[in-house]
Every structure is written in C-alpha cells, then in structure tokens.
mmCIF file of C-alpha atoms in Angstrom:
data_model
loop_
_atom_site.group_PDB
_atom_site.id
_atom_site.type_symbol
_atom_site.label_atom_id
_atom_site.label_comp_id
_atom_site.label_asym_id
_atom_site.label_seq_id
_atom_site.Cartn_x
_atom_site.Cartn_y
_atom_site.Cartn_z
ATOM 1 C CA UNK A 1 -17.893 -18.891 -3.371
ATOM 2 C CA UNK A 2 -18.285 -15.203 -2.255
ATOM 3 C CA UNK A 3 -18.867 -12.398 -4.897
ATOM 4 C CA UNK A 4 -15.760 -10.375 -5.039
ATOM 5 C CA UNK A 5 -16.445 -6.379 -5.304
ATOM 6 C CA UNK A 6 -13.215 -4.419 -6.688
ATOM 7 C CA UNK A 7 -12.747 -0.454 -6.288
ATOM 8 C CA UNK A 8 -10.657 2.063 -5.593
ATOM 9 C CA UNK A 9 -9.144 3.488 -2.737
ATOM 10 C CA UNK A 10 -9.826 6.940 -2.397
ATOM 11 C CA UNK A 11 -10.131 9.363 -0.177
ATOM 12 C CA UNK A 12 -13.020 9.956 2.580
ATOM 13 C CA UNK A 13 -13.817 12.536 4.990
ATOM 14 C CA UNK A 14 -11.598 11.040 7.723
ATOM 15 C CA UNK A 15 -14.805 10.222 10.155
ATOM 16 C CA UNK A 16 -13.377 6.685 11.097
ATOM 17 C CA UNK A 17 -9.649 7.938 11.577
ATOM 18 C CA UNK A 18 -11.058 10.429 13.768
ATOM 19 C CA UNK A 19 -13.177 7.960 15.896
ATOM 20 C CA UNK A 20 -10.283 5.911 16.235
ATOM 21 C CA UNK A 21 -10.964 3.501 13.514
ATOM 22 C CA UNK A 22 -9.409 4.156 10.170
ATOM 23 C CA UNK A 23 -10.619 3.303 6.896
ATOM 24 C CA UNK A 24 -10.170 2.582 3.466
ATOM 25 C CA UNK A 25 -12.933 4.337 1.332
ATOM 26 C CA UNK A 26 -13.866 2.500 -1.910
ATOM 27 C CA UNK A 27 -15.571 3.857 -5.133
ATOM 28 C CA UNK A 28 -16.578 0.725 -6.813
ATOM 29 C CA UNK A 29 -15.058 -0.099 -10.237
ATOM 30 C CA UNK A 30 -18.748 -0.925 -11.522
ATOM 31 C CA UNK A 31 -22.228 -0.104 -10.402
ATOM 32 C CA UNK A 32 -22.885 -4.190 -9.207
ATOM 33 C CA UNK A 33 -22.777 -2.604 -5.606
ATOM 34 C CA UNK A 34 -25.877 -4.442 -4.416
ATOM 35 C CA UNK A 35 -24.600 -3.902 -1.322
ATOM 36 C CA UNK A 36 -27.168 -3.795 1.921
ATOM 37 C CA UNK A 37 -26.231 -1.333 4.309
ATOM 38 C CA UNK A 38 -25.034 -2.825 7.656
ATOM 39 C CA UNK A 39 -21.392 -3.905 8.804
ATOM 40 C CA UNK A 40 -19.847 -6.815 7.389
ATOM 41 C CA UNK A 41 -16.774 -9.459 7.785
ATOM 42 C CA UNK A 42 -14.606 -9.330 4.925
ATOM 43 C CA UNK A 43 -11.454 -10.265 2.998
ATOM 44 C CA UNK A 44 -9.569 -7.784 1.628
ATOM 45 C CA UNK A 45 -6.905 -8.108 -0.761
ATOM 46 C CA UNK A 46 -4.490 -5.474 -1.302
ATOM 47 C CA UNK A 47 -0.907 -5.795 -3.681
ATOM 48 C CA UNK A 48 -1.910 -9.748 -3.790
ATOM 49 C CA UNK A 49 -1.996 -9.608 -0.017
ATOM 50 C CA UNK A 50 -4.391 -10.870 1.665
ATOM 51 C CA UNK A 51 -6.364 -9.250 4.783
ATOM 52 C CA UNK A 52 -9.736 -9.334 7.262
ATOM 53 C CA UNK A 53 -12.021 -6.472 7.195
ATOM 54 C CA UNK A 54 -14.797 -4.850 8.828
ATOM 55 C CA UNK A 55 -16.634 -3.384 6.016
ATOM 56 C CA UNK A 56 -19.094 -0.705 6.370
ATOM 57 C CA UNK A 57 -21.786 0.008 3.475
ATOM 58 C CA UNK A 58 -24.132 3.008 4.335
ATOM 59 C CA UNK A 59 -24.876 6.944 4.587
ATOM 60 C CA UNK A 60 -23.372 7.201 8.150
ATOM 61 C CA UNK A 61 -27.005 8.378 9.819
ATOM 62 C CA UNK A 62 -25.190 9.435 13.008
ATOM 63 C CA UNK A 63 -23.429 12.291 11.389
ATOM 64 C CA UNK A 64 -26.679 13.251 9.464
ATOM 65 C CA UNK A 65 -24.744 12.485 5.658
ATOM 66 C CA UNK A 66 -27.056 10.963 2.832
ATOM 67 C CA UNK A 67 -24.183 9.878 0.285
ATOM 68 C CA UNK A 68 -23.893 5.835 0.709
ATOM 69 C CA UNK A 69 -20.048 5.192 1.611
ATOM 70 C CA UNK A 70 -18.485 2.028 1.524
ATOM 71 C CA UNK A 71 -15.612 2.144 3.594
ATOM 72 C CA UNK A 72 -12.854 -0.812 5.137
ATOM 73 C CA UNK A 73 -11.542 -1.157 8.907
ATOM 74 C CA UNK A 74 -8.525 -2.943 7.869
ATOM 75 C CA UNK A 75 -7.671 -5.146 10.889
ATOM 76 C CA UNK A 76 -3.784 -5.040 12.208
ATOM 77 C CA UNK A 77 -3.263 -2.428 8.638
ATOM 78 C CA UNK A 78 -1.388 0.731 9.046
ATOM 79 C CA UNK A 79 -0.242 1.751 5.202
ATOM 80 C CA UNK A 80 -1.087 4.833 3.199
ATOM 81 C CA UNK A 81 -3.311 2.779 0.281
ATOM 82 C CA UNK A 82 -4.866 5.575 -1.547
ATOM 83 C CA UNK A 83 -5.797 4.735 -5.725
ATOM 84 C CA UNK A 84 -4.799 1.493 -5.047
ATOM 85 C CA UNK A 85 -7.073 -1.112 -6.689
ATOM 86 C CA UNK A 86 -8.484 -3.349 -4.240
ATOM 87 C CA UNK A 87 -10.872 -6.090 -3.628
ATOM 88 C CA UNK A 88 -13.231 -7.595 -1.090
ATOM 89 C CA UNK A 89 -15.462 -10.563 -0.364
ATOM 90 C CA UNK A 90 -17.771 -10.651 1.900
ATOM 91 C CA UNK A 91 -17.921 -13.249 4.215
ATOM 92 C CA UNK A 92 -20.775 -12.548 7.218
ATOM 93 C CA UNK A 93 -23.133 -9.710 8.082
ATOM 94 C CA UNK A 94 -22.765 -8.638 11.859
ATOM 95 C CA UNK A 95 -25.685 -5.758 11.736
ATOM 96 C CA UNK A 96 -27.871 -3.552 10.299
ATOM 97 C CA UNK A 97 -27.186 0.137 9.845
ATOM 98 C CA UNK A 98 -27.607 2.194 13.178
ATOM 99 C CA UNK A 99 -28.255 5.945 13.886
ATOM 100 C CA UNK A 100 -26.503 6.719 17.358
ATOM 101 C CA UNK A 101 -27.202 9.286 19.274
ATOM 102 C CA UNK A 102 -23.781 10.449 19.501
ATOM 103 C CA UNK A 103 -20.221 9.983 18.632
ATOM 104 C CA UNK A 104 -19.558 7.934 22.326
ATOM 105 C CA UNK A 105 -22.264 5.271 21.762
ATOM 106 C CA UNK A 106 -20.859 5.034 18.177
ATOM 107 C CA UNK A 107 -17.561 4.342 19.102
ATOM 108 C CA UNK A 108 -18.744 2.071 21.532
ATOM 109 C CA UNK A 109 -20.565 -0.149 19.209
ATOM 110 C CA UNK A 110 -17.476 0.041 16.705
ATOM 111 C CA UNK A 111 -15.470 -1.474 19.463
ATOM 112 C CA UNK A 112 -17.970 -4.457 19.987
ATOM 113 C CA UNK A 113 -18.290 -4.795 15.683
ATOM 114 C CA UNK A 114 -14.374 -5.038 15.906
ATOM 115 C CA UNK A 115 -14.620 -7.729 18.552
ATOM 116 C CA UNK A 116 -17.323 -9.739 16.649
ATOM 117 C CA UNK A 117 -15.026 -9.460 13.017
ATOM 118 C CA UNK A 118 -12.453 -10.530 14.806
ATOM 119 C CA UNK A 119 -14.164 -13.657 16.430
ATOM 120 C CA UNK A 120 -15.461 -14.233 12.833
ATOM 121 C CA UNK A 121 -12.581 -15.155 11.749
ATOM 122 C CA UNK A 122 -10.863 -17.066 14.932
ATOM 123 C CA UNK A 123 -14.037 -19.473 14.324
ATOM 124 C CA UNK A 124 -13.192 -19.378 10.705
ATOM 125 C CA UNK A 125 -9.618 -20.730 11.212
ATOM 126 C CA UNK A 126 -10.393 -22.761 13.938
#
C-alpha cells in the first residue's frame, strides 16, 4: 500500500501554467512530508474522483527559488481546484531534481516527464 499525503490546494506563483504545464500547489495538512525532491507518478484524488499525476516536490533550482514546493500536473484536468482538500499517493519516482539552464531545456524535459507518467500508468493498466 502507498502512503497517502493530504493538503490543500492553494495557490502558487503560476511557473507551471506559464511553461505550459499547470499545477495544483499543495500545503500539506501535516508536517509527515518526507518527501525527496524529484518528479513522481501519482494518484490524485479530488471530490472522491480519482486522477494520475505528475508530482513535483522541490525548490524549483532553475528559477533560482529556495522555498520547497510541492506541486501536481494533473493529467487530462482543466478545473479551478483552489482550497480544495486533496490527496495523493505516490506510485513511482521518474527523477531526481534538475537545475536547467533555461526555461527551453526545462520545458523540454517536462514534456519527456509527461511522456514517462503517462507510460507509467499504460503499463500499470495493462
């Protein structure tokens, strides 16, 4: 069984909407965070609803920030979620934490971390 991690939704500086990948920004409802910094595949269930993820759990090195944000790629999600209660299980780590030298190369490897999340979970069902 995976550890389940529940938070809040709340809001972020708007980094991954601006890169082209929105996300949900969680403030843990305890301090249990634990969490390793790196990119993750994840379930994520919102209003009993249940959906995959691409969690991200670190300071975000490429845009120089120090604050550890834990934030949610909600695959095929498009709703307006903010102080909802949420929660998450992780299910694989894809990477590490990376520093990019710039915005392009960041986006780039987003697109391949989307990719991999998403074959995650077609092996998962399969």
């Amino acid at each position: 069984m995976y550890k389940k991690f529940l938070g809040t939704v709340v809001h972020g500086l708007g980094k991954g909407k601006d890169l082209g990948f929105p996300t949900v920004n969680i403030e843990l409802n305890n301090n249990d965070s634990n969490l390793e910094k790196g990119v993750y595949a994840v379930f994520v269930t919102v209003d009993n609803q249940v959906f995959k993820g691409m969690l991200y759990v670190g300071t975000r090195p490429t845009f120089d920030l120090q604050e550890v944000s834990i934030e949610i790629h909600i695959l095929d999600f498009d709703q307006n979620i903010y102080d909802a209660q949420i929660d998450f299980q992780i299910l694989h780590k894809t990477r590490d934490e990376i520093k990019f030298s710039g915005t392009e190369q960041l986006i780039e490897q987003l697109h391949r971390d989307r990719e991999i999340v998403y074959n995650y979970f077609q092996n998962l069902d399969d």
